[in-house]
CSV table of C-alpha atoms in Angstrom, one decimal:
chain,number,residue,atom,x,y,z
V,6,MET,CA,20.9,5.1,7.4
V,7,ALA,CA,24.0,4.0,9.1
V,8,PRO,CA,24.2,2.2,12.3
V,9,ALA,CA,24.9,4.6,15.1
V,10,VAL,CA,28.9,3.8,16.4
V,11,PRO,CA,28.4,2.0,19.7
V,12,PRO,CA,30.5,3.7,22.5
V,13,PRO,CA,33.6,2.2,24.2
V,14,GLY,CA,32.6,-1.0,25.8
V,15,GLY,CA,29.1,-0.6,24.7
V,16,THR,CA,27.2,-3.5,23.0
V,17,PRO,CA,27.7,-3.7,19.4
V,18,TYR,CA,24.2,-2.1,18.5
V,19,PRO,CA,21.9,0.0,20.4
V,20,LEU,CA,18.5,-1.5,21.1
V,21,VAL,CA,15.8,-0.2,19.2
V,22,ARG,CA,12.3,-0.1,20.1
V,23,ARG,CA,10.0,-1.7,17.8
V,24,PRO,CA,7.6,0.8,16.1
V,25,ALA,CA,3.9,0.1,16.6
V,26,ARG,CA,2.0,-1.6,14.0
V,27,ARG,CA,0.3,0.8,12.0
V,28,ARG,CA,-3.1,-0.2,11.6
V,29,GLU,CA,-4.0,-1.8,8.0
V,30,ILE,CA,-6.0,0.6,6.1
V,31,ARG,CA,-8.2,-1.5,3.7
V,32,VAL,CA,-9.6,0.6,0.4
V,33,ALA,CA,-12.3,0.1,-2.2
V,34,SER,CA,-10.2,1.5,-4.7
V,35,VAL,CA,-12.4,2.0,-8.1
V,36,PRO,CA,-10.7,0.4,-9.9
V,37,SER,CA,-7.5,-1.4,-8.0
V,38,GLY,CA,-6.2,-3.5,-11.0
V,39,HIS,CA,-5.3,0.1,-13.1
V,40,VAL,CA,-1.5,0.5,-13.3
V,41,TYR,CA,-1.7,4.2,-11.8
V,42,VAL,CA,-3.6,3.1,-8.8
V,43,ARG,CA,-1.0,0.3,-8.1
V,44,HIS,CA,1.9,2.5,-8.3
V,45,ILE,CA,0.3,5.4,-5.7
V,46,HIS,CA,0.6,2.4,-3.1
V,47,ALA,CA,4.2,0.8,-2.3
V,48,SER,CA,5.1,-2.5,-4.0
V,49,ASP,CA,6.0,-4.2,-1.1
V,50,GLY,CA,2.6,-3.4,1.6
V,51,SER,CA,4.8,-1.2,3.9
V,52,ASP,CA,2.6,1.5,3.5
V,53,GLY,CA,0.0,-0.3,5.2
V,54,VAL,CA,-2.7,0.2,2.4
V,55,THR,CA,-4.6,-3.2,1.2
V,56,LEU,CA,-6.9,-2.5,-2.0
V,57,LEU,CA,-9.9,-4.5,-2.2
V,58,PRO,CA,-9.4,-6.5,-5.6
V,59,ASP,CA,-11.8,-5.0,-8.3
V,60,PRO,CA,-15.0,-7.4,-8.4
V,61,ARG,CA,-15.7,-9.0,-11.7
V,62,PRO,CA,-18.7,-7.4,-13.7
V,63,ASN,CA,-21.5,-9.4,-14.4
V,64,GLY,CA,-20.7,-12.1,-17.4
V,65,ALA,CA,-16.7,-11.6,-17.0
V,66,PRO,CA,-15.4,-15.0,-17.3
V,67,SER,CA,-13.2,-16.0,-13.7
V,68,THR,CA,-10.4,-15.5,-15.6
V,69,SER,CA,-10.9,-12.4,-16.8
V,70,GLN,CA,-9.0,-9.2,-15.5
V,71,ARG,CA,-11.4,-6.8,-16.7
V,72,TRP,CA,-13.1,-4.3,-14.4
V,73,TRP,CA,-15.0,-2.0,-15.9
V,74,PRO,CA,-17.8,-1.1,-15.6
V,75,PRO,CA,-17.1,-1.2,-11.8
V,76,VAL,CA,-19.3,-3.4,-9.6
V,77,MET,CA,-18.3,-0.8,-6.9
V,78,LEU,CA,-20.1,1.7,-8.0
V,79,ASP,CA,-23.1,0.0,-7.3
V,80,PRO,CA,-24.6,1.2,-3.9
V,81,GLY,CA,-25.8,-2.2,-3.0
V,82,TRP,CA,-22.1,-3.5,-3.5
V,83,VAL,CA,-21.8,-0.8,-0.9
V,84,ARG,CA,-24.0,-1.6,1.7
V,85,ALA,CA,-23.1,-5.5,1.1
V,86,ASN,CA,-19.5,-4.7,1.4
V,87,ARG,CA,-19.4,-2.0,4.5
V,88,HIS,CA,-17.3,-4.1,6.7
V,89,ALA,CA,-14.8,-5.1,4.4
V,90,PHE,CA,-13.5,-1.5,3.6
V,91,ASP,CA,-12.5,1.8,5.4
V,92,VAL,CA,-12.0,4.0,2.8
V,93,TYR,CA,-13.9,4.1,-0.7
V,94,HIS,CA,-11.3,5.8,-3.1
V,95,LEU,CA,-12.9,7.0,-6.8
V,96,HIS,CA,-10.5,7.2,-9.8
V,97,PHE,CA,-11.8,6.0,-13.3
V,98,GLY,CA,-14.9,4.6,-14.7
V,99,PHE,CA,-18.2,6.3,-13.5
V,100,ASP,CA,-18.3,7.1,-17.3
V,101,ALA,CA,-21.9,5.6,-17.7
V,102,GLN,CA,-23.3,6.5,-14.5
V,103,THR,CA,-26.1,9.4,-14.2
V,104,PRO,CA,-25.9,11.9,-11.4
V,105,ASP,CA,-28.8,10.4,-9.5
V,106,GLN,CA,-26.7,7.0,-9.4
V,107,LEU,CA,-23.7,9.0,-8.4
V,108,ALA,CA,-25.8,10.9,-5.5
V,109,ASP,CA,-27.2,7.6,-4.3
V,110,LEU,CA,-23.6,6.0,-4.2
V,111,VAL,CA,-22.8,9.3,-2.4
V,112,GLY,CA,-25.6,8.2,0.3
V,113,GLN,CA,-24.6,4.6,0.9
V,114,LEU,CA,-21.0,6.1,2.0
V,115,ARG,CA,-22.6,8.7,3.9
V,116,ARG,CA,-24.8,6.5,5.8
V,117,HIS,CA,-22.3,3.8,6.2
V,118,ARG,CA,-19.6,6.9,7.6
V,119,LYS,CA,-17.2,5.4,4.6
V,120,PRO,CA,-15.1,8.6,3.6
V,121,LEU,CA,-14.9,9.2,-0.2
V,122,VAL,CA,-11.3,9.7,-1.7
V,123,GLN,CA,-11.4,11.2,-5.3
V,124,THR,CA,-8.9,11.6,-7.7
V,125,VAL,CA,-9.8,13.9,-10.2
V,126,HIS,CA,-7.8,12.7,-13.7
V,127,ASP,CA,-10.2,14.4,-16.0
V,128,LEU,CA,-11.8,17.1,-16.1
V,129,ARG,CA,-13.0,16.7,-19.5
V,130,ASN,CA,-13.5,13.2,-20.2
V,131,PRO,CA,-11.6,12.2,-23.4
V,132,HIS,CA,-14.2,9.7,-24.2
V,133,HIS,CA,-17.2,12.3,-24.4
V,134,PRO,CA,-17.7,14.2,-27.3
V,135,ASP,CA,-20.2,16.6,-25.0
V,136,ARG,CA,-18.6,17.7,-21.9
V,137,ARG,CA,-22.0,17.9,-20.5
V,138,ALA,CA,-22.7,14.4,-18.6
V,139,HIS,CA,-18.9,14.4,-17.3
V,140,ASP,CA,-19.5,18.1,-15.7
V,141,ALA,CA,-22.6,16.7,-14.3
V,142,ALA,CA,-21.0,13.9,-12.8
V,143,LEU,CA,-18.4,15.9,-11.4
V,144,ASP,CA,-20.8,18.5,-9.8
V,145,VAL,CA,-22.1,15.4,-7.5
V,146,LEU,CA,-18.9,14.0,-6.9
V,147,ILE,CA,-16.6,17.1,-5.9
V,148,PRO,CA,-18.9,18.8,-3.4
V,149,ALA,CA,-19.3,15.3,-1.8
V,150,ALA,CA,-15.7,14.2,-1.6
V,151,ASP,CA,-13.9,14.1,2.0
V,152,CYS,CA,-10.5,14.2,0.2
V,153,LEU,CA,-9.8,15.8,-3.4
V,154,ILE,CA,-6.7,14.7,-5.3
V,155,THR,CA,-5.7,15.9,-8.7
V,156,LEU,CA,-2.2,15.6,-10.7
V,157,THR,CA,-1.2,19.0,-11.6
V,158,PRO,CA,-1.3,22.7,-10.5
V,159,GLY,CA,-3.3,23.7,-13.7
V,160,ALA,CA,-6.2,21.4,-12.2
V,161,ALA,CA,-5.9,21.8,-8.6
V,162,GLU,CA,-6.6,25.7,-9.8
V,163,GLU,CA,-9.5,24.7,-12.1
V,164,ILE,CA,-11.0,22.6,-9.6
V,165,ALA,CA,-10.9,25.2,-7.0
V,166,ALA,CA,-12.2,28.1,-9.3
V,167,ARG,CA,-15.5,25.5,-10.2
V,168,TRP,CA,-16.6,24.1,-6.8
V,169,GLY,CA,-14.5,26.2,-4.4
V,170,ARG,CA,-12.4,23.4,-3.4
V,171,ALA,CA,-8.8,22.6,-2.6
V,172,ALA,CA,-7.7,19.6,-4.1
V,173,HIS,CA,-4.0,18.0,-3.0
V,174,VAL,CA,-1.5,17.7,-6.1
V,175,LEU,CA,0.4,14.5,-6.0
V,176,PRO,CA,1.9,13.5,-9.1
V,177,HIS,CA,1.4,10.7,-11.8
V,178,PRO,CA,3.5,7.7,-10.5
V,179,HIS,CA,5.5,5.9,-13.1
V,180,VAL,CA,3.6,3.3,-15.5
V,181,VAL,CA,6.4,1.3,-16.9
V,182,ASP,CA,7.6,-1.3,-14.7
V,183,GLU,CA,11.3,-3.0,-14.3
V,184,PRO,CA,13.1,-4.1,-16.3
V,185,ALA,CA,11.9,-2.3,-19.0
V,186,LEU,CA,12.3,1.0,-17.1
V,187,SER,CA,16.0,0.7,-17.3
V,188,ARG,CA,16.4,-0.7,-20.8
V,189,PRO,CA,18.5,1.3,-23.1
V,190,ARG,CA,17.4,2.7,-25.7
V,191,GLY,CA,20.2,2.4,-28.0
V,192,THR,CA,21.2,4.3,-30.8
V,193,ARG,CA,20.1,4.5,-34.5
V,194,ALA,CA,20.1,6.8,-37.2
V,195,GLY,CA,17.4,8.6,-38.7
V,196,PHE,CA,14.6,10.4,-36.4
V,197,VAL,CA,11.1,8.7,-36.4
V,198,ILE,CA,7.9,10.9,-35.3
V,199,GLY,CA,4.9,8.7,-34.1
V,200,VAL,CA,1.3,9.4,-34.2
V,201,HIS,CA,-0.8,6.8,-32.6
V,202,ALA,CA,-4.8,7.2,-33.4
V,203,LYS,CA,-5.8,3.8,-31.4
V,204,SER,CA,-9.4,3.6,-32.1
V,205,LEU,CA,-10.0,7.3,-32.5
V,206,ARG,CA,-11.2,8.8,-29.0
V,207,PRO,CA,-13.3,11.4,-29.3
V,208,ASN,CA,-10.9,13.7,-28.4
V,209,MET,CA,-8.7,12.9,-31.4
V,210,ALA,CA,-8.3,14.9,-34.4
V,211,PRO,CA,-5.3,13.0,-36.2
V,212,LEU,CA,-5.4,13.6,-40.1
V,213,PRO,CA,-4.9,17.6,-39.3
V,214,VAL,CA,-2.3,16.8,-37.6
V,215,VAL,CA,-0.6,13.8,-39.1
V,216,SER,CA,-1.1,16.0,-42.7
V,217,ALA,CA,0.7,18.7,-41.3
V,218,LEU,CA,3.5,16.4,-39.9
V,219,ALA,CA,3.7,15.0,-43.4
V,220,ARG,CA,5.0,18.4,-44.5
V,221,ILE,CA,6.9,18.8,-41.4
V,222,THR,CA,8.9,15.6,-41.8
V,223,ALA,CA,9.8,15.7,-45.7
V,224,ALA,CA,11.5,18.6,-44.9
V,225,LEU,CA,13.9,17.1,-42.0
V,226,PRO,CA,16.8,15.4,-43.0
V,227,ASP,CA,16.5,11.2,-42.3
V,228,ALA,CA,13.1,12.3,-40.7
V,229,VAL,CA,10.2,9.3,-40.8
V,230,LEU,CA,6.6,10.0,-40.0
V,231,ARG,CA,4.9,7.0,-38.4
V,232,VAL,CA,0.9,6.3,-38.0
V,233,ASP,CA,-0.6,3.6,-36.2
V,234,ILE,CA,-4.1,2.8,-35.8
V,235,HIS,CA,-6.7,0.2,-35.0
V,236,PRO,CA,-8.2,-1.9,-37.3
V,237,ASP,CA,-11.8,-0.9,-35.8
V,238,THR,CA,-11.5,2.4,-37.6
V,239,HIS,CA,-11.8,0.4,-41.0
V,240,ASP,CA,-14.6,-1.9,-39.9
V,241,PRO,CA,-17.9,-0.3,-41.3
V,242,GLY,CA,-19.4,-2.4,-38.4
V,243,SER,CA,-17.8,-0.5,-35.8
V,244,ARG,CA,-18.5,2.2,-33.3
V,245,ALA,CA,-15.0,3.8,-34.5
V,246,HIS,CA,-15.4,3.3,-38.0
V,247,ALA,CA,-14.1,6.3,-39.2
V,248,PRO,CA,-13.6,6.3,-43.6
V,249,GLU,CA,-12.7,10.1,-43.9
V,250,VAL,CA,-9.6,9.6,-41.6
V,251,VAL,CA,-8.7,6.0,-43.1
V,252,ALA,CA,-9.0,7.6,-46.6
V,253,GLY,CA,-7.2,10.6,-45.8
V,254,LEU,CA,-4.2,8.3,-44.2
V,255,ARG,CA,-4.2,6.1,-47.1
V,256,ALA,CA,-3.8,8.1,-49.4
V,257,LEU,CA,-0.4,10.1,-47.6
V,258,ALA,CA,0.5,6.7,-47.6
V,259,ALA,CA,0.0,5.9,-51.0
V,260,HIS,CA,2.2,9.0,-51.8
V,261,ASP,CA,5.1,7.6,-49.2
V,262,ARG,CA,4.5,10.8,-47.0
V,263,LEU,CA,3.9,8.1,-44.2
V,264,ASP,CA,4.5,4.5,-42.6
V,265,LEU,CA,0.8,3.6,-42.3
V,266,ARG,CA,0.6,0.7,-39.7
V,267,VAL,CA,-2.9,-0.9,-38.8
V,268,HIS,CA,-3.0,-3.6,-36.2
V,269,ASP,CA,-4.6,-4.7,-32.9
V,270,TYR,CA,-4.1,-3.1,-29.5
V,271,PHE,CA,-0.2,-3.8,-28.4
V,272,ASP,CA,0.1,-5.5,-25.2
V,273,ASP,CA,2.3,-3.5,-22.6
V,274,ASP,CA,5.5,-5.1,-23.6
V,275,ALA,CA,4.9,-4.4,-27.5
V,276,LEU,CA,3.5,-0.5,-26.8
V,277,TRP,CA,7.0,-0.2,-24.8
V,278,THR,CA,9.4,-1.0,-27.8
V,279,TYR,CA,7.0,0.7,-30.0
V,280,LEU,CA,7.5,4.3,-28.1
V,281,GLN,CA,10.9,3.3,-27.4
V,282,SER,CA,11.1,2.9,-31.7
V,283,LEU,CA,9.9,6.7,-31.6
V,284,ASP,CA,12.3,9.6,-30.9
V,285,LEU,CA,9.0,11.7,-30.8
V,286,SER,CA,5.4,10.6,-30.1
V,287,VAL,CA,2.9,13.3,-31.0
V,288,LEU,CA,-0.7,13.4,-29.1
V,289,PRO,CA,-3.1,14.7,-31.6
V,290,TYR,CA,-5.8,15.7,-29.1
V,291,THR,CA,-8.3,18.6,-29.4
V,292,PHE,CA,-9.3,18.1,-25.6
V,293,GLY,CA,-8.6,16.2,-22.2
V,294,THR,CA,-6.6,17.0,-19.0
V,295,HIS,CA,-3.7,14.1,-18.1
V,296,SER,CA,-1.9,11.6,-19.5
V,297,GLY,CA,-0.4,8.3,-18.8
V,298,TRP,CA,0.9,7.9,-22.2
V,299,LEU,CA,2.8,11.0,-21.6
V,300,GLU,CA,3.8,9.1,-18.6
V,301,ALA,CA,4.8,6.2,-20.4
V,302,CYS,CA,6.9,8.4,-22.6
V,303,HIS,CA,8.8,10.2,-20.0
V,304,ASP,CA,9.9,6.5,-18.4
V,305,LEU,CA,11.1,5.4,-21.8
V,306,GLY,CA,13.1,8.6,-23.1
V,307,THR,CA,10.7,9.6,-25.8
V,308,ALA,CA,10.0,13.2,-26.6
V,309,VAL,CA,6.9,14.4,-26.4
V,310,ALA,CA,4.7,16.8,-28.5
V,311,ALA,CA,1.3,17.5,-26.2
V,312,PRO,CA,-1.2,19.6,-27.4
V,313,ASP,CA,-1.7,23.0,-24.9
V,314,CYS,CA,-5.4,21.9,-24.0
V,315,GLY,CA,-5.8,20.3,-20.9
V,316,TYR,CA,-2.5,20.1,-18.4
V,317,TYR,CA,-0.1,18.0,-19.9
V,318,ALA,CA,3.0,20.3,-19.8
V,319,GLN,CA,2.5,20.6,-16.2
V,320,GLN,CA,3.0,16.8,-16.0
V,321,ARG,CA,6.1,16.1,-17.6
V,322,PRO,CA,8.6,18.2,-19.6
V,323,CYS,CA,7.0,18.0,-22.8
V,324,HIS,CA,7.1,20.0,-26.4
V,325,THR,CA,4.1,21.7,-26.6
V,326,TYR,CA,1.9,23.1,-29.9
V,327,ARG,CA,-1.3,24.8,-29.8
V,328,HIS,CA,-4.2,22.2,-30.8
V,329,GLY,CA,-8.1,22.4,-29.6
V,330,GLU,CA,-11.7,22.2,-30.4
V,331,ASP,CA,-10.9,25.3,-32.5
V,332,GLY,CA,-8.5,23.8,-35.0
V,333,LEU,CA,-4.6,23.1,-35.1
V,334,ASP,CA,-1.8,25.8,-35.3
V,335,GLU,CA,0.7,24.4,-37.7
V,336,GLU,CA,3.2,26.4,-37.1
V,337,SER,CA,3.3,25.9,-33.6
V,338,LEU,CA,3.5,22.2,-34.5
V,339,GLU,CA,6.4,22.9,-36.5
V,340,ALA,CA,8.2,24.6,-33.9
V,341,ALA,CA,7.7,22.0,-31.3
V,342,VAL,CA,8.7,18.9,-33.8
V,343,ARG,CA,12.0,20.9,-34.9
V,344,ALA,CA,12.7,21.3,-31.2
V,345,ALA,CA,12.8,17.8,-30.7
V,346,TYR,CA,14.6,17.2,-33.9
V,347,ASP,CA,17.3,19.8,-32.6
V,348,HIS,CA,17.4,18.7,-28.7
V,349,ARG,CA,18.5,15.0,-28.4
V,350,PRO,CA,18.4,12.7,-26.8
V,351,ALA,CA,15.2,13.4,-24.9
V,352,TRP,CA,14.4,13.8,-21.0
V,353,ARG,CA,14.2,10.4,-19.7
V,354,ALA,CA,13.0,9.3,-15.7
V,355,HIS,CA,15.5,7.9,-13.7
V,356,PRO,CA,14.4,4.4,-12.6
V,357,ALA,CA,15.6,5.5,-8.8
V,358,SER,CA,14.0,8.9,-9.1
V,359,ARG,CA,10.6,7.3,-10.0
V,360,ALA,CA,10.9,4.4,-7.1
V,361,ALA,CA,11.4,7.2,-4.9
V,362,GLU,CA,8.6,9.2,-6.1
V,363,ARG,CA,6.3,6.0,-5.7
V,364,GLN,CA,7.6,5.6,-1.9
V,365,ALA,CA,6.7,9.3,-1.7
V,366,LEU,CA,3.2,8.8,-3.2
V,367,ALA,CA,2.3,5.8,-1.1
V,368,THR,CA,3.0,8.1,2.5
V,369,ALA,CA,0.8,10.5,0.8
V,370,HIS,CA,-1.8,9.0,0.1
V,371,ARG,CA,-1.6,6.6,3.1
V,372,ALA,CA,-1.6,10.2,5.5
V,373,LEU,CA,-4.4,11.4,3.5
V,374,TYR,CA,-6.6,8.3,3.9
V,375,GLU,CA,-5.7,8.3,8.0
V,376,ALA,CA,-6.7,12.3,8.1
V,377,CYS,CA,-10.3,10.6,6.5
V,378,LEU,CA,-11.0,8.3,9.0
V,379,PRO,CA,-13.5,8.5,11.4
């Protein structure tokens, strides 16, 4: 805002009363180190919210930044640290907790008058092949929460239908930080379609998608299909071992139908470079709710083809295709790929808009915390 113009003969600038210092709100966030959690708060602390650091799990070295399994989920931690925080905000990490353990956690929070805020990221857990355990956890947490947040209108409508609770809809913040957020994509010939199977989470069915994409790609001039996968899928001693998927991908690669790359996890810089090497990232999910991967692609200007399960299409602009636990519709996948191929460049987040969105999210979260405080 420009300074006020002083009247003739007045002081150079009008006196402005310093606003009263806002109360610091200390939040026990589960977790605090996750990129989503960091980016819903002001980077400079101007929102007056302080996140407690993630306690190291038992056995984690002092140099570790690992937050899982979250120590803050232990009711004993709440009891011992009740004077250190004002609000308890649950995001992720309760996958291994039983309903009774979560009820004990809620009981401790109630006993010490600590409000529970929950952001419902997953209405269907992508790590659980059977939905019943996650449903049972939500049946404890959602009715008990003092404040509910979710990321899309569709998720809020599902929460209202299943539990009769209203959830505030606040968008997912940016995932990519500067300078990568503003890094130009550059220009290149061709069109690269990518599928990253990672370590084959239970909600992934990459082989039918990749097999269809191999056919679709072959019909597009200058198009290339790249598939990435982690080496634990090749290891018979790993829980991620998937010999049928590996054999199918190798067979397609052997016939030059795709570029298959097997490697360990990308760090952030390598992941951003990988995503910007793609023109289209195809998400091979059969169930789920929201996606941080989709947000990273939006940050970097990589188009996404997302399945119609969950609420991915409500998060950010993307192409959609029909894919779920009942199978894949290849025609819709081909339509999504051709739409991305014909309409380039892809949508991309503007860094200034992402910064403004982050500030608005910080303000909104601060207001919700204030409303919950006793």
